Coordinates of C-alpha atoms and ligand atoms in Angstrom, one line a residue:
X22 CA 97.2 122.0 132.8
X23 CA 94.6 124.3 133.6
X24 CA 94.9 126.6 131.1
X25 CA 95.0 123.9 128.3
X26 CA 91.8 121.9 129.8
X27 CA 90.3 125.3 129.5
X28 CA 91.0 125.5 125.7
X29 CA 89.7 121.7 125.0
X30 CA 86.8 122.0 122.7
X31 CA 85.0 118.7 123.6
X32 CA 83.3 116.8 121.0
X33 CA 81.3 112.9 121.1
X34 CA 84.0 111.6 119.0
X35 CA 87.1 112.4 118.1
X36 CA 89.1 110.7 115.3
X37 CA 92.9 110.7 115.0
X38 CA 93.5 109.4 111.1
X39 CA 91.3 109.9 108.0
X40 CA 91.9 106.2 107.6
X41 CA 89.7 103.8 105.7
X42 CA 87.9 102.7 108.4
X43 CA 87.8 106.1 110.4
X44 CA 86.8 108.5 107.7
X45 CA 83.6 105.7 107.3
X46 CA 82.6 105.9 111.2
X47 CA 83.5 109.5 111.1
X48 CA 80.6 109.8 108.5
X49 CA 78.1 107.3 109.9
X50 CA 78.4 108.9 113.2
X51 CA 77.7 112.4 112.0
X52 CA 75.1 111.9 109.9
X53 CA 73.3 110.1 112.9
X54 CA 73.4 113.7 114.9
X55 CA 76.9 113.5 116.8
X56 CA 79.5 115.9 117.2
X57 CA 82.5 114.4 115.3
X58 CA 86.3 115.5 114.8
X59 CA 88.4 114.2 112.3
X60 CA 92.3 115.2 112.3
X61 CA 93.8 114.3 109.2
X62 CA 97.8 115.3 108.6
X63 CA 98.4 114.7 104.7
X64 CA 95.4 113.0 102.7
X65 CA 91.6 113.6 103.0
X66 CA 90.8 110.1 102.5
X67 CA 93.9 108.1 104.1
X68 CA 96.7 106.9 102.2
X69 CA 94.7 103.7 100.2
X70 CA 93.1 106.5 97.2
X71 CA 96.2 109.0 97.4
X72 CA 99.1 106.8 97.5
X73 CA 98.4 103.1 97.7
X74 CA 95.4 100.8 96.1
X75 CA 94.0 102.9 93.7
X76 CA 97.2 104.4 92.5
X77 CA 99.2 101.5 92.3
X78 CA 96.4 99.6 90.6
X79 CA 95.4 102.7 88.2
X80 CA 99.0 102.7 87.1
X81 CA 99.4 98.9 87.3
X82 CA 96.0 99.3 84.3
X83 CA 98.2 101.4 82.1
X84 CA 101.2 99.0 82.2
X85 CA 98.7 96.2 81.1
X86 CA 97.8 98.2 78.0
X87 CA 101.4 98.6 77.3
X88 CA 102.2 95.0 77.8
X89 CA 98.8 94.4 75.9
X90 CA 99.5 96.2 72.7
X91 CA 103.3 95.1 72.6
X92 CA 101.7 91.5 72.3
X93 CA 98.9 92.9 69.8
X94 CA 100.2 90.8 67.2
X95 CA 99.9 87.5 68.7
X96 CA 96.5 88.6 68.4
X97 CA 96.2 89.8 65.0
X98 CA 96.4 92.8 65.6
X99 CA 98.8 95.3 63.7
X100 CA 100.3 98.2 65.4
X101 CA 103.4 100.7 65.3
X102 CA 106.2 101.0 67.7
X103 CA 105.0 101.1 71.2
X104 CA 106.4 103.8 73.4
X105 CA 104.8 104.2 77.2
X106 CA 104.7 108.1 78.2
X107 CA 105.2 108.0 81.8
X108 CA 103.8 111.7 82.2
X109 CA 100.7 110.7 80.9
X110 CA 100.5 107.7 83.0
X111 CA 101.3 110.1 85.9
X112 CA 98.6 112.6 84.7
X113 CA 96.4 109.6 84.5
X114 CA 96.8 108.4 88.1
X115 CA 96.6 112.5 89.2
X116 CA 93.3 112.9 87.6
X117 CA 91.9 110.2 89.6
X118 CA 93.6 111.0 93.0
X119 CA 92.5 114.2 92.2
X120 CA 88.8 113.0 91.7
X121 CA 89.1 111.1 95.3
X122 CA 89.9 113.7 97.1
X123 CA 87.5 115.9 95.9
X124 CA 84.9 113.1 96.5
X125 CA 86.5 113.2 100.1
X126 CA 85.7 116.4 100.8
X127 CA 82.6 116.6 99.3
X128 CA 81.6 113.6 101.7
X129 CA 83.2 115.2 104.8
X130 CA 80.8 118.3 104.4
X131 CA 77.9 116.6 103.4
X132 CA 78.1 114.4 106.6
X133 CA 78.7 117.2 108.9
X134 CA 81.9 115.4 110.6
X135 CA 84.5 118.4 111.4
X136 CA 88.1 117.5 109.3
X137 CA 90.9 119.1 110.7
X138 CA 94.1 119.1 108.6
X139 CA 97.1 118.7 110.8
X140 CA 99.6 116.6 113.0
X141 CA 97.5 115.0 115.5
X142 CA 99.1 114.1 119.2
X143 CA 97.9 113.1 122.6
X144 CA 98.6 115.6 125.5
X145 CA 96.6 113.2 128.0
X146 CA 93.7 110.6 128.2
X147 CA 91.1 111.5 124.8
X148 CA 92.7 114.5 124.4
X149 CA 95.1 115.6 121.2
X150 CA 96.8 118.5 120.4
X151 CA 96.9 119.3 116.8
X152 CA 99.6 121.5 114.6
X153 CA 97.4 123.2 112.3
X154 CA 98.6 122.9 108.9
X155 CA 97.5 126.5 108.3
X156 CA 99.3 127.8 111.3
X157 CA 98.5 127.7 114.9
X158 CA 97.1 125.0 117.4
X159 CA 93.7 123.6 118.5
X160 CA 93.3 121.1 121.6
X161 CA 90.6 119.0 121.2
X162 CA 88.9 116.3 123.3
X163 CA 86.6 113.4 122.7
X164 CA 84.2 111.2 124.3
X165 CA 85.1 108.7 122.7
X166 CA 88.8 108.5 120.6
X167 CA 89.4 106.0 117.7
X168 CA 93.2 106.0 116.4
X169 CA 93.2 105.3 112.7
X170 CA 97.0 106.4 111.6
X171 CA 98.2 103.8 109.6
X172 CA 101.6 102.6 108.7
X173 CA 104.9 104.1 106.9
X174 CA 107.4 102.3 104.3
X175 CA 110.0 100.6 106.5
X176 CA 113.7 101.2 105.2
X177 CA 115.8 98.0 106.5
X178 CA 119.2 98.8 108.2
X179 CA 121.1 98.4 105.5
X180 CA 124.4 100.4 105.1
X181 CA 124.0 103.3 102.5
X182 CA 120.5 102.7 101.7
X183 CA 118.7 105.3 103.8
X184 CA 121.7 107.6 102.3
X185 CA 120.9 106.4 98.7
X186 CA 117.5 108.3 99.3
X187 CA 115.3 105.3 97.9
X188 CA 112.1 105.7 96.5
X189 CA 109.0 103.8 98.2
X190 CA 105.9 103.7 96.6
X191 CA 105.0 107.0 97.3
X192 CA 108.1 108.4 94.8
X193 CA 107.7 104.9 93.0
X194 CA 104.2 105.8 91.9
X195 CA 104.6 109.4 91.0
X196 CA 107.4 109.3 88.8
X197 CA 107.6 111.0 85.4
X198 CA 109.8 108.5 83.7
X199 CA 110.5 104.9 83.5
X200 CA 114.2 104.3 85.7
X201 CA 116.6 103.0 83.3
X202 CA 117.2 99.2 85.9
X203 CA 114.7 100.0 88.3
X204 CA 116.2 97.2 91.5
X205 CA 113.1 96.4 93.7
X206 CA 113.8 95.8 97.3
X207 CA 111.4 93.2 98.6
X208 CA 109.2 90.2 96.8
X209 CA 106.0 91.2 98.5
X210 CA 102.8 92.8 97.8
X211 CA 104.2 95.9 96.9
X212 CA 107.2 94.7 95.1
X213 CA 106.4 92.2 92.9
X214 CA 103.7 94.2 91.8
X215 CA 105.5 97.1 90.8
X216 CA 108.3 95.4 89.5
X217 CA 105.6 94.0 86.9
X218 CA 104.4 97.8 86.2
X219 CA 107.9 98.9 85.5
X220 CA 108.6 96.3 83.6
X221 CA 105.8 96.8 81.6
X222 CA 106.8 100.9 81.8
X223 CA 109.9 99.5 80.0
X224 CA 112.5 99.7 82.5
X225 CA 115.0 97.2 83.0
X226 CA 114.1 94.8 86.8
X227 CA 115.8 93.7 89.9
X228 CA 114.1 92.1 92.3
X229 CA 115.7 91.3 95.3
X230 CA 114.1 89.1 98.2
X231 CA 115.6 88.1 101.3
X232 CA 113.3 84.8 101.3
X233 CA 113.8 81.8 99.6
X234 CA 110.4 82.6 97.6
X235 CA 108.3 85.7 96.3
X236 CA 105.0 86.2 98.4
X237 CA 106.2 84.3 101.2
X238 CA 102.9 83.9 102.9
X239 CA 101.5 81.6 100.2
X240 CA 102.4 77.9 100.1
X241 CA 105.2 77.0 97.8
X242 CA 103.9 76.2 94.7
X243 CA 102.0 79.5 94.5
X244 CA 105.2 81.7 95.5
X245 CA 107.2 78.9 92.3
X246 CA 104.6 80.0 89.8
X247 CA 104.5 83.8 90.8
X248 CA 108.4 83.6 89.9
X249 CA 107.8 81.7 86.6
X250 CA 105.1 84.6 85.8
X251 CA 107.6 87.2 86.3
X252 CA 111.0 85.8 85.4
X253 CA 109.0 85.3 81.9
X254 CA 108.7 88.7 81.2
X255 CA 112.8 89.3 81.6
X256 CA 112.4 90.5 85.4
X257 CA 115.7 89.2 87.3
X258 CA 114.9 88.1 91.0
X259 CA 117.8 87.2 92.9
X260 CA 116.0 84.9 96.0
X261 CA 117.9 84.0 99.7
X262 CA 119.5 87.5 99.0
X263 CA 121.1 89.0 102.5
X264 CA 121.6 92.5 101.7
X265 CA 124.9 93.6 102.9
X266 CA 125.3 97.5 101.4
X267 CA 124.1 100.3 99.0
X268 CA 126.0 102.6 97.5
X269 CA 125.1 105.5 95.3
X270 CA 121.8 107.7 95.1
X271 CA 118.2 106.5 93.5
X272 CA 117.4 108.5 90.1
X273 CA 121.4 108.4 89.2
X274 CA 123.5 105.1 90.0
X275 CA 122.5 102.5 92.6
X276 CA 124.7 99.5 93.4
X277 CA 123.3 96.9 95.8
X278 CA 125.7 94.3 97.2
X279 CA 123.7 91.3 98.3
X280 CA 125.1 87.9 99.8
X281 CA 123.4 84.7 98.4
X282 CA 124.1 80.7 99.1
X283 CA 126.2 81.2 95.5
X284 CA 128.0 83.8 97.0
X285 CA 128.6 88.0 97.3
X286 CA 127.3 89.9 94.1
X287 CA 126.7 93.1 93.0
X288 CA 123.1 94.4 91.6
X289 CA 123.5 98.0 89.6
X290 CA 120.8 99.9 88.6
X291 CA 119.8 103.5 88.3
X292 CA 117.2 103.9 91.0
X293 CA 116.2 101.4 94.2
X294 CA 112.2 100.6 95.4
X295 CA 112.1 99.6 99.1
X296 CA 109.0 97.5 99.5
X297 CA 110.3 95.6 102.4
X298 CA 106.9 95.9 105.0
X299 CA 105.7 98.4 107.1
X300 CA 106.4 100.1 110.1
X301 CA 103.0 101.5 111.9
X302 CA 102.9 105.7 112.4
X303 CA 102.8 105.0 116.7
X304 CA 106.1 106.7 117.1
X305 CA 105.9 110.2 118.0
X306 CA 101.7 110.6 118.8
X307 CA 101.6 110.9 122.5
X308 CA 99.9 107.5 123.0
X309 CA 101.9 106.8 126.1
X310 CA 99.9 110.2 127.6
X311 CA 96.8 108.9 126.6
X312 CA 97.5 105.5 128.3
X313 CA 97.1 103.6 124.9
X314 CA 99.6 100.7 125.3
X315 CA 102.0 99.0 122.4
X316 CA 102.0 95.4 121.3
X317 CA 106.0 94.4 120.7
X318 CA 105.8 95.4 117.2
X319 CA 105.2 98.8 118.0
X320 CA 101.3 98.9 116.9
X321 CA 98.5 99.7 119.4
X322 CA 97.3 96.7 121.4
X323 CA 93.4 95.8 121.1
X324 CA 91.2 93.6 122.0
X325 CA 89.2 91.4 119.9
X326 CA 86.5 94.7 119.9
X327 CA 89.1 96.9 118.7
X328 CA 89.6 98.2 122.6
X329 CA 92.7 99.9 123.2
X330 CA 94.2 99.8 126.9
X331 CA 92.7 103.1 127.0
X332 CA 88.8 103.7 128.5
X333 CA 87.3 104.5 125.4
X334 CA 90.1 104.7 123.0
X335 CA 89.5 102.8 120.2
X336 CA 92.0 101.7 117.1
X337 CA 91.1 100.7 113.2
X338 CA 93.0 99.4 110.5
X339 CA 96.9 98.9 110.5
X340 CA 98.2 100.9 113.5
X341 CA 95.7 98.2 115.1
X342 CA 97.9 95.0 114.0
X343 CA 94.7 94.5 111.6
X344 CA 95.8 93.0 108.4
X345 CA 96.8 95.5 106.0
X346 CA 94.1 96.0 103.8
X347 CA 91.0 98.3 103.1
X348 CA 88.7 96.1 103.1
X349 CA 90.0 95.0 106.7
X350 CA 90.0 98.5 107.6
X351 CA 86.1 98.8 106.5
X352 CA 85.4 95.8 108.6
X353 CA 87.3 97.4 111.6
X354 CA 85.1 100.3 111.2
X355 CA 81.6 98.2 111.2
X356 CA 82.8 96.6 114.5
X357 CA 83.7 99.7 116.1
X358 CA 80.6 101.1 114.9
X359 CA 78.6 97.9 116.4
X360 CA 80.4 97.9 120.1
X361 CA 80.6 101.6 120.6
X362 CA 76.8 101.1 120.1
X363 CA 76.7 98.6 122.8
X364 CA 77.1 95.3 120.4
X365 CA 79.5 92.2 120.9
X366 CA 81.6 92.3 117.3
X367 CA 84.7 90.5 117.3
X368 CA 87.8 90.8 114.8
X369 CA 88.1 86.9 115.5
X370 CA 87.3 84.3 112.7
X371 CA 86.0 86.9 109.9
X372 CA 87.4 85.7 106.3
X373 CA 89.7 87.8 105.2
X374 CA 90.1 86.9 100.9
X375 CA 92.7 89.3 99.1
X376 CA 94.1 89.9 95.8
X377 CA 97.5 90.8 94.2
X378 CA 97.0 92.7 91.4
X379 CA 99.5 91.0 89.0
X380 CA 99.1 90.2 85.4
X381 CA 97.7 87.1 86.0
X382 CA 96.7 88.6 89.7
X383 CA 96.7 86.2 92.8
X384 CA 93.9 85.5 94.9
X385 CA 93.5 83.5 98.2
X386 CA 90.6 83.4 100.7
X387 CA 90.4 80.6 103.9
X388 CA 93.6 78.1 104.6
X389 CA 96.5 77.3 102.1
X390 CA 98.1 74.0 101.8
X391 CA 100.9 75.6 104.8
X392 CA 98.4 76.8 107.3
X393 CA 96.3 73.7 107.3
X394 CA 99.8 71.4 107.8
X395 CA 100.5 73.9 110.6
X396 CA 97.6 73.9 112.6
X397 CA 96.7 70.4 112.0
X398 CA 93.8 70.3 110.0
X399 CA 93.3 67.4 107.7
X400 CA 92.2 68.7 104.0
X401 CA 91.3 67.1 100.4
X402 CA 93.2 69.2 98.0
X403 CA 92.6 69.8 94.1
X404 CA 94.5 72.0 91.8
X405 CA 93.5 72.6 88.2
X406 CA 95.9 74.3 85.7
X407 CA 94.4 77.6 84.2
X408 CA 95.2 76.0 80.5
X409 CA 92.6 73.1 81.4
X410 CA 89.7 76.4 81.9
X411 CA 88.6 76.7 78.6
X412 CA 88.1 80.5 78.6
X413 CA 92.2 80.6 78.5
X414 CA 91.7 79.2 75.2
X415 CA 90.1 82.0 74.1
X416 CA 92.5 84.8 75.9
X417 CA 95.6 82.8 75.9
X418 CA 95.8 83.4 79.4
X419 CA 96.9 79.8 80.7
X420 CA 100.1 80.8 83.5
X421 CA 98.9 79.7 87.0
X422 CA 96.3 77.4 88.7
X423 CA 93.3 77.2 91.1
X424 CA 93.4 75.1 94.1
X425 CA 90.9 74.2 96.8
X426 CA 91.0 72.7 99.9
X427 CA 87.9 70.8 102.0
X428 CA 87.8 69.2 105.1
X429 CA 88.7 65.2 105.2
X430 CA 86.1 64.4 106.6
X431 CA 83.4 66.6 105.1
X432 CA 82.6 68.8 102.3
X433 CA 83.5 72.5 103.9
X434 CA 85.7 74.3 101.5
X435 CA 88.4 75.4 103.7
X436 CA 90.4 77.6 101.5
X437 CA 91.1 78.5 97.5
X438 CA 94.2 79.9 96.2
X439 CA 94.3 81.0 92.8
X440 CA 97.0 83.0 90.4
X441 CA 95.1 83.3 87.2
X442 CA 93.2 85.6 84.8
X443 CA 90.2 87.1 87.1
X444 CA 91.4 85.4 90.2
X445 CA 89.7 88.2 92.3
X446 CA 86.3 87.8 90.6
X447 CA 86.2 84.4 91.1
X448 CA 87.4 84.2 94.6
X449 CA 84.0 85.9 95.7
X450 CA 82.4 83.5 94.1
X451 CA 84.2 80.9 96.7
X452 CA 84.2 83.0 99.5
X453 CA 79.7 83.6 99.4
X454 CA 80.0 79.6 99.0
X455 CA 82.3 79.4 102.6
X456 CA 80.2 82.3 104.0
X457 CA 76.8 80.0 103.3
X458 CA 78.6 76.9 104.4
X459 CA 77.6 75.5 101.4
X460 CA 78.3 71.7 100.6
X461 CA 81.3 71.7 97.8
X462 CA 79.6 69.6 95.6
X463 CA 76.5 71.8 95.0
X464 CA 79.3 74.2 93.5
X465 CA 80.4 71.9 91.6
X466 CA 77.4 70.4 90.2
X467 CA 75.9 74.5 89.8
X468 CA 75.6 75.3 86.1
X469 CA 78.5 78.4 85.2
X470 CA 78.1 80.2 82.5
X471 CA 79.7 79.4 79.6
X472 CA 83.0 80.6 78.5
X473 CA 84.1 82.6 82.0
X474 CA 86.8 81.6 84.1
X475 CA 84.7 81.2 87.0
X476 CA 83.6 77.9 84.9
X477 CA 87.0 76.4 85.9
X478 CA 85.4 75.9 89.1
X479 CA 83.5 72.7 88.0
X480 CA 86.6 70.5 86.7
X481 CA 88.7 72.0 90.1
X482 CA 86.0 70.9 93.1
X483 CA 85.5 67.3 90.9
X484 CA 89.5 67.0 91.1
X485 CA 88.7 66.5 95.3
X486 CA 89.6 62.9 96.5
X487 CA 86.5 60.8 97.5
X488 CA 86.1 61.1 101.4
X489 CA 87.9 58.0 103.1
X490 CA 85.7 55.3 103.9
X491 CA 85.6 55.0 108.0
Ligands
FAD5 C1 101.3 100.6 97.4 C2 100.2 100.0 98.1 C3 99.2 99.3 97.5 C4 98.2 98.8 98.2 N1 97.2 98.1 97.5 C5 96.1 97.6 98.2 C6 95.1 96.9 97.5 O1 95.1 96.8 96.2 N2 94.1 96.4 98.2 C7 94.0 96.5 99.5 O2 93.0 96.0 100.1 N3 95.0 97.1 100.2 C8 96.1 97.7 99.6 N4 97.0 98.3 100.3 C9 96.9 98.4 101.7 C10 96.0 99.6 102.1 O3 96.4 100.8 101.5 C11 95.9 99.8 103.6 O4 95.7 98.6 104.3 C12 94.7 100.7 103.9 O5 94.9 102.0 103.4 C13 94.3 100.7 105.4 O6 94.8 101.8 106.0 P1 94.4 102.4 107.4 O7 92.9 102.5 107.5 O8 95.0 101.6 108.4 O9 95.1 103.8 107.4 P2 95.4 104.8 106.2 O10 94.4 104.7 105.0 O11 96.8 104.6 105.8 O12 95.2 106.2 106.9 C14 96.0 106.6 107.9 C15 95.9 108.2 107.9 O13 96.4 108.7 109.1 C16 97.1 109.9 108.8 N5 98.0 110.2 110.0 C17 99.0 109.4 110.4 N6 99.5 110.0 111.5 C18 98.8 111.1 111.8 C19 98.9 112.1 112.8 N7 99.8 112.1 113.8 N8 98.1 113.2 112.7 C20 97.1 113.2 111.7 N9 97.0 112.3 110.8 C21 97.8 111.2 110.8 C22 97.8 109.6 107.5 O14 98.2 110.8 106.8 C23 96.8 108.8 106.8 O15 96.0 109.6 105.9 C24 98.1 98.9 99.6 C25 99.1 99.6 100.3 C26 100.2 100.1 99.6 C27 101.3 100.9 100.3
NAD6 N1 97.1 94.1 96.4 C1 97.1 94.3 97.7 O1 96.2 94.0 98.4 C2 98.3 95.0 98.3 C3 99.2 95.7 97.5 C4 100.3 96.3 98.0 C5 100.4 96.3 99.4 N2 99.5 95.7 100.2 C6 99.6 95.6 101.6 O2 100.8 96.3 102.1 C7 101.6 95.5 102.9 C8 103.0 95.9 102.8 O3 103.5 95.5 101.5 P1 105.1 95.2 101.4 O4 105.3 94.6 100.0 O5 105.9 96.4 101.8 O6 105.3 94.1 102.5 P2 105.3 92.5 102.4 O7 105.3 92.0 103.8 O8 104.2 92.0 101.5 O9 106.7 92.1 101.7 C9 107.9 92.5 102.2 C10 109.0 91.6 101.6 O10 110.2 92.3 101.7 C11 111.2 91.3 102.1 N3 112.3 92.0 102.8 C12 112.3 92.6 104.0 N4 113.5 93.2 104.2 C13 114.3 92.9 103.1 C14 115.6 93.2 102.8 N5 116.4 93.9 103.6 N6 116.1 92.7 101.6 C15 115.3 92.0 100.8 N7 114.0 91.7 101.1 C16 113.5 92.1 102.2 C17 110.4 90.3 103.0 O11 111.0 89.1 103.1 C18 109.1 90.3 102.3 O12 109.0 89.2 101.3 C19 101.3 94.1 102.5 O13 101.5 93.2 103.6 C20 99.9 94.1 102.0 O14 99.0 93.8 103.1 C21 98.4 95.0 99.6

């Protein structure tokens, strides 16, 4: 012990992740004078610009075009054959990944914060060894430690899948070719909206969800019209599906035998996606050493300040519980930033809006229909089909709907759920109008200019019941 505490080399703050929130405090805290560590294994700028949002949604781009220009004609518009060259759409993507590392880099110099490429692990409290990807070992310690590692694909138990060496989106969203029957292995986030992008790549689709809906998390009639959107476009998604056992290898032959109410069936394909959730990197890091305690799902327990169990330890982003997505991961970091500055931030009642990038993409910010029924909250509700938003008139883009939700008793909008054209746009729109608290009626009454989507906002909010009379 004495020897290594000799070889600590001690810095203010020490970073284990180059997360989306920690690479940010990393940053802010150098450029305002302090000594800062970053230890980074794999990607200068955490996994969300090498291997997750901007990939999937700069590839995601591509299969619109495709899926654009095979429909070109509906719009009068003549063209030849349509072929989709998957190395280019991989070159694509690379260029960009490329272009945000660089950026990365660039950023980690200018700030002064030290980045230190290799494995990161705890040998005791605020203090982590790191395996130098260049050879050798450094120990360093902090004065203060934030953990910002993330989370991995999680491969269900399944018989034969782990042995069928299936991709996840890492290999999903680096291949040079479009799989023959691509079989997706989950009807979340990740799956439904790369089972779109192959699709549109041309490959034939599987989906297979162990729910009784896609996108679970939504209320019903969002996770109904999500399975319209895609069974329309010649994806097969076999629902309630118990997967029982794989067989074969992903890039050659995959058959999946799955149990549903109708009875045992077999899927076959040529490769297999696993997008079945996420399992956070704790495993492995020392944390136990450092005193850093586990919640029962294996991620690091924090407070409502992003506190660890350990003095000074801090944790951001996923491997926090946090929901998983950059822009939570941003927060994390501006509420770190505030309470290691001596401020009071909380991770409790911050609006969290997100957006699946589908073609039409789906949007939600504040309570669905499900929550509100769960926790007891009495709501006026208003939907509003996107082919009554006269824009879609224009673009032909009518699938989906917009609905709201306000209090029953007054005029607080409580939540919006949209799957439609733009649905991300418009939900800021909503979200600045809960943020300001603002009345729901002086949205609807505000003058929207004419012909976006975000004008479908007028006809939704005067949909809302009349208050009952007391
Ligand atoms: C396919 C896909 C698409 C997504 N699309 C979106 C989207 O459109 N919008 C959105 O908001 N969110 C999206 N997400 C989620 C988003 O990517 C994450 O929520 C976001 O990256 C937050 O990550 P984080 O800050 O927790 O850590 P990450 O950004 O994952 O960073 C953790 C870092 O820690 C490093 N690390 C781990 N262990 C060690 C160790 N022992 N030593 C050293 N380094 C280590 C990892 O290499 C990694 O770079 C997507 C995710 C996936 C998988
Ligand atoms: N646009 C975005 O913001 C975006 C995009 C991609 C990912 N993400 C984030 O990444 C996270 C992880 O995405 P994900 O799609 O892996 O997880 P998810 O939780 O969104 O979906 C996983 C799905 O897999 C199903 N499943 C689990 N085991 C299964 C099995 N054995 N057989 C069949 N189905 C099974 C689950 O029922 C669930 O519906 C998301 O929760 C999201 O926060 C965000």
């Amino acid at each position: 012990m004495e020897k290594v505490m000799s070889q600590i080399e001690q810095f203010d703050k020490l970073i284990l992740g180059s997360g989306q929130g920690g690479k940010l405090l990393a940053w802010h805290l150098a450029r305002a004078g302090q000594r800062v560590a970053v230890v980074e294994r794999q990607w200068v700028g955490g996994s969300c610009p090498a291997v997750a949002c901007l990939p999937s949604k700069n590839e995601i781009w591509s299969a619109r075009v495709a899926h654009l220009t095979r429909h070109a004609a509906d719009f009068g518009v003549a063209t030849g054959d349509v072929a989709v060259d998957m190395a280019k759409v991989r070159a694509r993507k690379h260029g960009m990944v490329e272009r945000e590392a660089a950026f990365h880099v660039q950023a980690y110099a200018s700030s002064g914060a030290e980045l230190i490429m290799g494995v990161g692990r705890f040998v005791g409290p605020k203090t982590i060894e790191v395996q130098l990807n260049d050879g050798g070992a450094r120990t360093l310690g902090g004065n203060q430690v934030v953990v910002n590692v993330g989370t991995h694909a999680a491969i269900p138990d399944v018989p034969g899948l782990r042995a069928a060496n299936p991709l996840t989106h890492i290999g999903a969203l680096d291949l040079e070719r479009a799989p023959a029957h691509l079989i997706v292995l989950g009807g979340g986030y990740i799956g439904v909206e790369m089972a779109q992008a192959y699709r549109r790549f041309g490959s034939r689709v599987t989906l297979i969800e162990r729910g009784a809906r896609l996108m679970a998390r939504e209320d019903a009639d969002v996770g109904d019209e999500m399975l319209r959107i895609v069974r329309a476009e010649e994806i097969d998604v076999v629902l309630d599906a118990q997967t029982i056992r794989v067989e074969g290898h992903s890039g050659t032959q995959i058959r999946v035998v799955v149990r549903t109410p109708s009875g045992e069936e077999t899927v076959e394909g040529s490769d297999i996606l696993v997008a079945a959730g996420r399992i956070p990197n704790t495993a492995d890091i020392g944390l136990e050493q450092a005193g850093i305690e586990l919640d029962e799902r294996g991620y690091i327990r924090v407070n409502d300040r992003l506190q660890t169990s350990a003095r000074d330890v801090w944790a951001i982003g996923e491997v926090a519980g946090s929901p998983q997505f950059t822009h939570v991961s941003v927060d994390d970091f501006r509420i770190v930033r505030d309470n290691m500055a001596g401020g009071h931030r909380s991770t409790g009642e911050r609006l969290i809006p997100y957006t699946l990038f589908t073609d039409p993409p789906l949007a939600r910010v504040g309570l669905s229909e499900t929550d509100a029924r769960r926790e007891g909250i009495a709501v006026r509700v208003a939907t509003l089909p996107m082919s009554n938003v006269l824009r879609t008139e224009a673009t032909d883009e009518k699938q989906g709907f917009m609905k709201v939700l306000v209090g029953a008793d007054d005029d607080r909008i409580l939540g919006f759920t949209m799957i439609g054209s733009e649905a991300g746009e418009v939900l800021a729109s909503i979200q600045t109008a809960m943020i300001a608290q603002l009345p729901y009626p002086k949205l609807r009454d505000a003058v929207i200019s004419h012909l976006t989507v975000a004008e479908g906002l007028g006809p939704l909010l005067s949909r809302l019941p009349e208050r009952a009379a007391r």
